[in-house]
mmCIF file of C-alpha atoms in Angstrom:
data_model
loop_
_atom_site.group_PDB
_atom_site.id
_atom_site.type_symbol
_atom_site.label_atom_id
_atom_site.label_comp_id
_atom_site.label_asym_id
_atom_site.label_seq_id
_atom_site.Cartn_x
_atom_site.Cartn_y
_atom_site.Cartn_z
ATOM 1 C CA MET F 22 -41.182 -95.720 -17.931
ATOM 2 C CA THR F 23 -42.231 -94.989 -14.312
ATOM 3 C CA ASP F 24 -43.739 -91.757 -12.973
ATOM 4 C CA ASP F 25 -40.373 -90.971 -11.365
ATOM 5 C CA ALA F 26 -38.650 -91.124 -14.759
ATOM 6 C CA ASP F 27 -41.340 -89.118 -16.545
ATOM 7 C CA PRO F 28 -41.901 -85.679 -15.000
ATOM 8 C CA THR F 29 -44.890 -85.021 -17.270
ATOM 9 C CA ALA F 30 -46.693 -88.136 -16.027
ATOM 10 C CA THR F 31 -45.873 -87.219 -12.441
ATOM 11 C CA LEU F 32 -47.165 -83.687 -12.990
ATOM 12 C CA LEU F 33 -50.405 -84.986 -14.508
ATOM 13 C CA ARG F 34 -50.895 -87.434 -11.629
ATOM 14 C CA LEU F 35 -50.288 -84.730 -9.021
ATOM 15 C CA ARG F 36 -52.588 -82.275 -10.790
ATOM 16 C CA ALA F 37 -55.351 -84.896 -10.922
ATOM 17 C CA SER F 38 -55.019 -85.344 -7.163
ATOM 18 C CA ILE F 39 -55.104 -81.573 -6.657
ATOM 19 C CA ASP F 40 -58.239 -81.329 -8.808
ATOM 20 C CA ASN F 41 -59.925 -84.028 -6.718
ATOM 21 C CA ILE F 42 -58.980 -82.257 -3.497
ATOM 22 C CA ASP F 43 -60.267 -78.926 -4.849
ATOM 23 C CA ALA F 44 -63.590 -80.551 -5.731
ATOM 24 C CA ALA F 45 -63.870 -82.056 -2.252
ATOM 25 C CA LEU F 46 -63.112 -78.677 -0.676
ATOM 26 C CA ILE F 47 -65.859 -76.989 -2.708
ATOM 27 C CA TYR F 48 -68.414 -79.587 -1.638
ATOM 28 C CA LEU F 49 -67.279 -79.319 1.990
ATOM 29 C CA LEU F 50 -67.576 -75.529 1.886
ATOM 30 C CA ALA F 51 -71.043 -75.814 0.374
ATOM 31 C CA GLU F 52 -72.083 -78.146 3.202
ATOM 32 C CA ARG F 53 -70.555 -75.792 5.766
ATOM 33 C CA PHE F 54 -72.529 -72.859 4.343
ATOM 34 C CA ARG F 55 -75.750 -74.897 4.350
ATOM 35 C CA CYS F 56 -75.212 -75.394 8.096
ATOM 36 C CA THR F 57 -74.257 -71.795 8.777
ATOM 37 C CA LYS F 58 -77.325 -70.651 6.839
ATOM 38 C CA GLN F 59 -79.472 -72.549 9.330
ATOM 39 C CA VAL F 60 -77.502 -70.986 12.188
ATOM 40 C CA GLY F 61 -78.160 -67.523 10.722
ATOM 41 C CA GLU F 62 -81.876 -68.216 10.438
ATOM 42 C CA LEU F 63 -81.988 -69.485 14.031
ATOM 43 C CA LYS F 64 -80.111 -66.423 15.277
ATOM 44 C CA ALA F 65 -82.406 -64.059 13.369
ATOM 45 C CA GLU F 66 -85.512 -65.843 14.651
ATOM 46 C CA HIS F 67 -84.357 -65.461 18.253
ATOM 47 C CA GLY F 68 -82.800 -62.012 17.993
ATOM 48 C CA LEU F 69 -79.245 -63.246 18.512
ATOM 49 C CA PRO F 70 -76.332 -61.251 17.085
ATOM 50 C CA PRO F 71 -74.925 -62.328 13.709
ATOM 51 C CA SER F 72 -71.444 -62.836 15.134
ATOM 52 C CA ASP F 73 -70.126 -64.548 18.253
ATOM 53 C CA PRO F 74 -66.596 -63.246 18.906
ATOM 54 C CA ALA F 75 -65.986 -65.662 21.811
ATOM 55 C CA ARG F 76 -66.891 -68.650 19.623
ATOM 56 C CA GLU F 77 -64.718 -67.314 16.811
ATOM 57 C CA GLU F 78 -61.711 -67.008 19.138
ATOM 58 C CA GLN F 79 -62.246 -70.573 20.384
ATOM 59 C CA GLN F 80 -62.429 -71.811 16.812
ATOM 60 C CA ILE F 81 -59.291 -69.921 15.806
ATOM 61 C CA ALA F 82 -57.364 -71.497 18.677
ATOM 62 C CA ARG F 83 -58.738 -74.945 17.821
ATOM 63 C CA LEU F 84 -57.985 -74.616 14.120
ATOM 64 C CA ARG F 85 -54.477 -73.330 14.787
ATOM 65 C CA ARG F 86 -53.821 -76.453 16.903
ATOM 66 C CA LEU F 87 -55.257 -78.677 14.173
ATOM 67 C CA ALA F 88 -53.128 -76.919 11.570
ATOM 68 C CA GLU F 89 -49.999 -77.486 13.616
ATOM 69 C CA ASP F 90 -50.882 -81.167 14.006
ATOM 70 C CA ALA F 91 -51.460 -81.413 10.244
ATOM 71 C CA ASP F 92 -48.200 -79.627 9.416
ATOM 72 C CA LEU F 93 -50.103 -76.685 7.929
ATOM 73 C CA ASP F 94 -49.162 -73.083 8.605
ATOM 74 C CA PRO F 95 -51.421 -71.947 11.510
ATOM 75 C CA GLU F 96 -51.393 -68.387 10.127
ATOM 76 C CA PHE F 97 -52.826 -69.653 6.864
ATOM 77 C CA ALA F 98 -55.496 -71.651 8.717
ATOM 78 C CA GLN F 99 -56.457 -68.551 10.689
ATOM 79 C CA LYS F 100 -56.625 -66.393 7.547
ATOM 80 C CA TRP F 101 -58.816 -68.982 5.844
ATOM 81 C CA PHE F 102 -61.139 -69.193 8.851
ATOM 82 C CA THR F 103 -61.348 -65.402 9.176
ATOM 83 C CA PHE F 104 -62.243 -65.130 5.493
ATOM 84 C CA VAL F 105 -64.972 -67.771 5.757
ATOM 85 C CA VAL F 106 -66.409 -66.309 8.980
ATOM 86 C CA ALA F 107 -66.607 -62.841 7.412
ATOM 87 C CA GLU F 108 -68.795 -64.304 4.662
ATOM 88 C CA VAL F 109 -70.902 -66.204 7.208
ATOM 89 C CA ILE F 110 -71.457 -63.018 9.238
ATOM 90 C CA ARG F 111 -72.412 -61.167 6.062
ATOM 91 C CA HIS F 112 -75.042 -63.838 5.393
ATOM 92 C CA HIS F 113 -76.269 -63.789 9.007
ATOM 93 C CA THR F 114 -76.580 -59.999 8.922
ATOM 94 C CA ALA F 115 -78.546 -60.163 5.678
ATOM 95 C CA VAL F 116 -80.946 -62.724 7.165
ATOM 96 C CA ALA F 117 -81.384 -60.633 10.312
ATOM 97 C CA ASP F 118 -82.110 -57.566 8.156
ATOM 98 C CA GLY F 119 -84.685 -59.546 6.170
ATOM 99 C CA ARG F 120 -82.711 -59.601 2.927
#
């Protein structure tokens, strides 16, 4: 019996792929936050503001283009980025405040 003939096997195969992708995303996010932590420390050390609205706008435009190229909803990509950046700014603010 092939995967096509057995929906349970197909479901299990697809879920295994999804689980692998989720794991990769978690590790990528962890690496991203390790980098942004260093950015926050650098900003705090030099008295730079925790957020950079011009950079954020550039990134949103870039990620929306990438999403379109990848056949991903650009609105979703922007929401994801906005969510992540809010957490990054929260961390940067905490570092600047000495927390």
